[in-house]
Amino acid sequence: MRSPVDTIAAPGFPKDASWVNVATLRMEKQVRHPVLVEFFDVCRPSCLRTLPYLRAWHERYAEAGLRVIGVHAPGFPAGRDEDRVREAIARLDVEYPVMLDPDFLLWRAYAAPGWPSRYLWAPRLRLFDAHHGEGDYHGTERAIQELLGIEEPLTPLVDPTDDDDVPIVVPTADVEGPFDGAYAAGEVWVVVDRPGTVLVNDEPRELDHLGAHRVIRHERHTAGELRVAGTGDAEVLMTAFLPGLA
């Protein structure tokens, strides 16, 4: 979504917020730079699928002036544990600054509709571009390049389903907790509140960290039967289904 420049100003960061990878940041100090802010959650599969692009944009454009800033807003109680979130951010190789927003203060200031949500601010901190959910990675990167005044080949897409021009099939809806029944999807993910064992069609899967784990991946959209069950050492917070190629 392209927003007319000079109409929407960037909200400031809460003054008492905790930060990862940086001591603290003030939004008003970024006034000379394009700033990309992305709300994410380490427990959301869709957020993990966007991270390669955020990491790539940080690596490619930081020297040219882009500031990439993550905002971790937890969708599950387990994601409010600051130590666990810091561990997850390190494990995911996120090197750009991340603000922890456990009480959704900045989330509400942005009126973010869900995870992930990204906002590109032009110099002078006026909204230039926004996108909610996965997708439109090349659209965002073109907007970044426009603000930086450069034109380069775009970051290659990580997965065929990331191409907005490729037909995909809408999957089974995500469910809270475990799952037992028929499904259709390209991928199946489970979200757990801690390391532990989860049964996927009665096969034990050792999951070694808090958050989202992909347990099934099909070449294309596929229908089948699925049973996801916890074994007691980790709680299954969500079973998520991602789209596959038509």
Short mmCIF file of C-alpha atoms in Angstrom, two decimals:
data_model
loop_
_atom_site.label_atom_id
_atom_site.label_comp_id
_atom_site.label_asym_id
_atom_site.label_seq_id
_atom_site.Cartn_x
_atom_site.Cartn_y
_atom_site.Cartn_z
CA MET A 1 0.00 0.00 0.00
CA ARG A 2 1.63 3.27 -1.09
CA SER A 3 0.74 6.20 1.15
CA PRO A 4 1.15 9.81 0.05
CA VAL A 5 4.30 11.21 1.64
CA ASP A 6 3.88 13.90 4.34
CA THR A 7 0.47 12.71 5.55
CA ILE A 8 1.17 10.18 8.33
CA ALA A 9 3.96 10.75 10.87
CA ALA A 10 5.87 7.91 12.54
CA PRO A 11 4.88 7.21 16.17
CA GLY A 12 7.73 7.45 18.66
CA PHE A 13 9.12 4.43 20.48
CA PRO A 14 7.99 4.02 24.11
CA LYS A 15 10.68 5.56 26.29
CA ASP A 16 11.01 2.60 28.67
CA ALA A 17 11.08 -0.09 25.98
CA SER A 18 13.64 -2.90 26.11
CA TRP A 19 15.85 -3.37 23.05
CA VAL A 20 17.88 -6.16 21.49
CA ASN A 21 21.09 -5.53 19.50
CA VAL A 22 21.19 -1.87 20.52
CA ALA A 23 21.09 0.09 23.80
CA THR A 24 18.04 2.15 22.80
CA LEU A 25 16.66 4.05 19.85
CA ARG A 26 14.57 7.17 19.46
CA MET A 27 12.46 7.46 16.34
CA GLU A 28 13.01 11.20 16.04
CA LYS A 29 16.77 10.58 15.78
CA GLN A 30 16.19 8.62 12.54
CA VAL A 31 14.76 11.65 10.75
CA ARG A 32 17.46 11.74 8.06
CA HIS A 33 17.04 8.12 7.01
CA PRO A 34 14.44 5.83 5.47
CA VAL A 35 13.25 3.56 8.29
CA LEU A 36 11.62 0.15 7.84
CA VAL A 37 9.66 -1.01 10.90
CA GLU A 38 8.32 -4.57 11.00
CA PHE A 39 6.07 -5.99 13.71
CA PHE A 40 6.74 -9.70 14.15
CA ASP A 41 6.44 -12.60 16.57
CA VAL A 42 8.97 -15.43 16.87
CA CYS A 43 6.01 -17.80 17.35
CA ARG A 44 4.37 -16.95 14.00
CA PRO A 45 5.37 -19.02 10.93
CA SER A 46 4.45 -16.15 8.62
CA CYS A 47 6.88 -13.90 10.49
CA LEU A 48 9.71 -16.41 10.22
CA ARG A 49 9.13 -16.58 6.48
CA THR A 50 9.58 -12.81 6.13
CA LEU A 51 12.81 -12.64 8.15
CA PRO A 52 15.15 -13.61 5.28
CA TYR A 53 14.05 -10.49 3.42
CA LEU A 54 14.47 -8.21 6.45
CA ARG A 55 17.95 -9.62 7.06
CA ALA A 56 18.85 -9.18 3.39
CA TRP A 57 17.60 -5.57 3.25
CA HIS A 58 19.54 -4.73 6.41
CA GLU A 59 22.73 -6.22 4.96
CA ARG A 60 22.28 -4.66 1.51
CA TYR A 61 21.08 -1.17 2.32
CA ALA A 62 22.32 -0.20 5.79
CA GLU A 63 25.41 1.51 4.39
CA ALA A 64 23.20 3.40 1.93
CA GLY A 65 21.17 4.79 4.83
CA LEU A 66 18.27 2.37 5.48
CA ARG A 67 17.39 1.65 9.10
CA VAL A 68 15.65 -1.71 9.65
CA ILE A 69 13.95 -2.04 13.03
CA GLY A 70 11.98 -5.04 14.28
CA VAL A 71 9.23 -4.79 16.89
CA HIS A 72 8.49 -8.03 18.70
CA ALA A 73 4.83 -8.13 19.74
CA PRO A 74 4.00 -11.53 21.28
CA GLY A 75 0.81 -13.27 20.22
CA PHE A 76 1.15 -15.96 22.92
CA PRO A 77 2.00 -15.70 26.64
CA ALA A 78 5.23 -17.67 26.08
CA GLY A 79 6.44 -14.86 23.82
CA ARG A 80 6.36 -12.41 26.75
CA ASP A 81 9.40 -14.11 28.32
CA GLU A 82 12.17 -11.64 27.47
CA ASP A 83 15.03 -14.10 27.91
CA ARG A 84 13.41 -16.63 25.57
CA VAL A 85 12.68 -13.97 22.98
CA ARG A 86 16.26 -12.72 23.11
CA GLU A 87 17.47 -16.29 22.61
CA ALA A 88 15.12 -16.70 19.63
CA ILE A 89 16.27 -13.45 18.03
CA ALA A 90 19.90 -14.55 18.34
CA ARG A 91 19.11 -18.02 16.96
CA LEU A 92 17.34 -16.45 13.97
CA ASP A 93 20.45 -14.34 13.17
CA VAL A 94 18.59 -11.07 13.49
CA GLU A 95 21.33 -8.43 13.72
CA TYR A 96 19.29 -5.26 13.28
CA PRO A 97 17.71 -3.51 16.31
CA VAL A 98 14.60 -5.09 17.80
CA MET A 99 12.25 -3.38 20.24
CA LEU A 100 10.35 -5.63 22.65
CA ASP A 101 6.68 -4.64 22.85
CA PRO A 102 5.12 -7.15 25.29
CA ASP A 103 2.32 -4.76 26.26
CA PHE A 104 1.54 -3.79 22.63
CA LEU A 105 2.16 -0.08 23.25
CA LEU A 106 3.73 0.60 19.86
CA TRP A 107 1.42 -1.94 18.21
CA ARG A 108 -1.60 0.10 19.29
CA ALA A 109 0.06 3.36 18.22
CA TYR A 110 0.43 1.89 14.73
CA ALA A 111 -2.97 0.15 14.83
CA ALA A 112 -1.22 -2.90 13.38
CA PRO A 113 -3.82 -5.39 12.11
CA GLY A 114 -1.73 -8.56 12.52
CA TRP A 115 1.58 -10.34 12.02
CA PRO A 116 3.73 -9.48 10.20
CA SER A 117 3.09 -5.80 9.47
CA ARG A 118 5.74 -3.58 7.92
CA TYR A 119 5.93 0.18 7.49
CA LEU A 120 8.45 2.09 5.41
CA TRP A 121 9.04 5.67 6.55
CA ALA A 122 10.61 8.27 4.28
CA PRO A 123 13.19 10.76 5.60
CA ARG A 124 11.40 13.26 7.83
CA LEU A 125 9.50 10.18 9.08
CA ARG A 126 6.42 10.29 6.91
CA LEU A 127 4.79 7.04 5.81
CA PHE A 128 5.84 6.01 2.32
CA ASP A 129 4.76 2.38 2.01
CA ALA A 130 3.07 -0.31 4.13
CA HIS A 131 2.23 -3.99 3.82
CA HIS A 132 0.40 -6.42 6.10
CA GLY A 133 1.07 -10.16 5.97
CA GLU A 134 3.48 -12.04 3.77
CA GLY A 135 4.26 -11.13 0.19
CA ASP A 136 5.06 -8.05 -1.92
CA TYR A 137 8.75 -8.34 -1.06
CA HIS A 138 9.85 -6.92 -4.37
CA GLY A 139 7.34 -4.09 -3.99
CA THR A 140 8.82 -3.14 -0.63
CA GLU A 141 12.38 -3.40 -1.94
CA ARG A 142 11.59 -1.18 -4.92
CA ALA A 143 10.18 1.40 -2.49
CA ILE A 144 13.38 1.16 -0.40
CA GLN A 145 15.52 1.70 -3.49
CA GLU A 146 13.36 4.63 -4.54
CA LEU A 147 13.90 6.34 -1.20
CA LEU A 148 17.64 5.65 -1.33
CA GLY A 149 17.90 6.86 -4.93
CA ILE A 150 19.42 3.63 -6.23
CA GLU A 151 18.40 0.97 -8.71
CA GLU A 152 19.84 -2.53 -8.31
CA PRO A 153 18.74 -6.13 -8.93
CA LEU A 154 16.21 -7.16 -6.32
CA THR A 155 16.82 -9.77 -3.63
CA PRO A 156 15.96 -13.23 -5.04
CA LEU A 157 12.75 -14.74 -3.70
CA VAL A 158 13.31 -17.43 -1.09
CA ASP A 159 10.37 -19.66 -1.98
CA PRO A 160 8.20 -20.04 -5.13
CA THR A 161 5.10 -19.14 -3.09
CA ASP A 162 6.68 -15.76 -2.32
CA ASP A 163 6.12 -14.75 -5.96
CA ASP A 164 2.91 -12.70 -6.08
CA ASP A 165 2.38 -13.75 -9.71
CA VAL A 166 2.47 -17.50 -8.96
CA PRO A 167 -0.94 -19.13 -8.35
CA ILE A 168 -1.30 -20.64 -4.88
CA VAL A 169 -4.15 -22.46 -3.16
CA VAL A 170 -5.65 -21.19 0.09
CA PRO A 171 -4.87 -23.72 2.86
CA THR A 172 -6.81 -25.02 5.83
CA ALA A 173 -7.28 -22.31 8.45
CA ASP A 174 -4.87 -22.18 11.40
CA VAL A 175 -6.17 -23.60 14.66
CA GLU A 176 -5.27 -22.90 18.26
CA GLY A 177 -3.65 -25.88 19.95
CA PRO A 178 -3.26 -29.38 18.50
CA PHE A 179 -5.07 -30.64 15.38
CA ASP A 180 -6.79 -33.87 14.40
CA GLY A 181 -8.53 -34.22 11.06
CA ALA A 182 -8.38 -33.54 7.35
CA TYR A 183 -6.23 -30.72 6.02
CA ALA A 184 -4.96 -29.27 2.76
CA ALA A 185 -1.84 -27.11 2.55
CA GLY A 186 1.64 -26.70 1.19
CA GLU A 187 3.24 -26.67 4.63
CA VAL A 188 2.28 -27.52 8.21
CA TRP A 189 3.84 -25.77 11.19
CA VAL A 190 3.38 -26.26 14.92
CA VAL A 191 4.04 -23.64 17.57
CA VAL A 192 5.24 -24.75 21.01
CA ASP A 193 5.77 -22.85 24.25
CA ARG A 194 9.14 -24.49 25.00
CA PRO A 195 11.45 -27.26 23.77
CA GLY A 196 9.81 -30.67 23.82
CA THR A 197 8.36 -33.57 21.87
CA VAL A 198 5.31 -33.32 19.62
CA LEU A 199 3.61 -36.21 17.83
CA VAL A 200 2.92 -35.62 14.14
CA ASN A 201 0.80 -38.50 12.80
CA ASP A 202 2.08 -40.50 15.78
CA GLU A 203 5.71 -39.85 14.84
CA PRO A 204 7.69 -38.10 17.61
CA ARG A 205 9.35 -34.83 16.63
CA GLU A 206 11.92 -33.31 18.94
CA LEU A 207 11.48 -29.53 18.81
CA ASP A 208 14.42 -27.72 20.35
CA HIS A 209 13.15 -24.22 20.97
CA LEU A 210 10.19 -21.97 21.71
CA GLY A 211 8.18 -20.93 18.68
CA ALA A 212 7.28 -22.17 15.22
CA HIS A 213 8.57 -25.35 13.62
CA ARG A 214 7.80 -26.63 10.13
CA VAL A 215 6.90 -30.31 10.41
CA ILE A 216 5.49 -31.06 6.93
CA ARG A 217 6.38 -29.59 3.54
CA HIS A 218 4.79 -30.66 0.26
CA GLU A 219 5.99 -29.77 -3.23
CA ARG A 220 2.49 -28.50 -4.03
CA HIS A 221 -0.86 -27.97 -2.31
CA THR A 222 -1.74 -31.39 -0.90
CA ALA A 223 -4.68 -32.86 0.99
CA GLY A 224 -4.38 -35.46 3.71
CA GLU A 225 -5.07 -36.47 7.28
CA LEU A 226 -3.14 -34.98 10.17
CA ARG A 227 -2.90 -35.56 13.89
CA VAL A 228 -0.78 -33.20 15.98
CA ALA A 229 -0.56 -33.94 19.69
CA GLY A 230 1.62 -32.82 22.57
CA THR A 231 3.31 -35.29 24.89
CA GLY A 232 3.23 -33.17 28.04
CA ASP A 233 6.68 -31.58 28.03
CA ALA A 234 5.70 -28.86 25.55
CA GLU A 235 2.31 -27.29 24.88
CA VAL A 236 1.16 -27.01 21.27
CA LEU A 237 -0.03 -23.41 21.02
CA MET A 238 -1.08 -23.47 17.37
CA THR A 239 -1.14 -25.67 14.29
CA ALA A 240 -0.61 -23.51 11.21
CA PHE A 241 -1.20 -24.29 7.53
CA LEU A 242 0.62 -22.36 4.81
CA PRO A 243 -0.35 -22.19 1.13
CA GLY A 244 1.19 -24.33 -1.57
CA LEU A 245 1.53 -24.01 -5.31
CA ALA A 246 -1.59 -24.77 -7.30
#
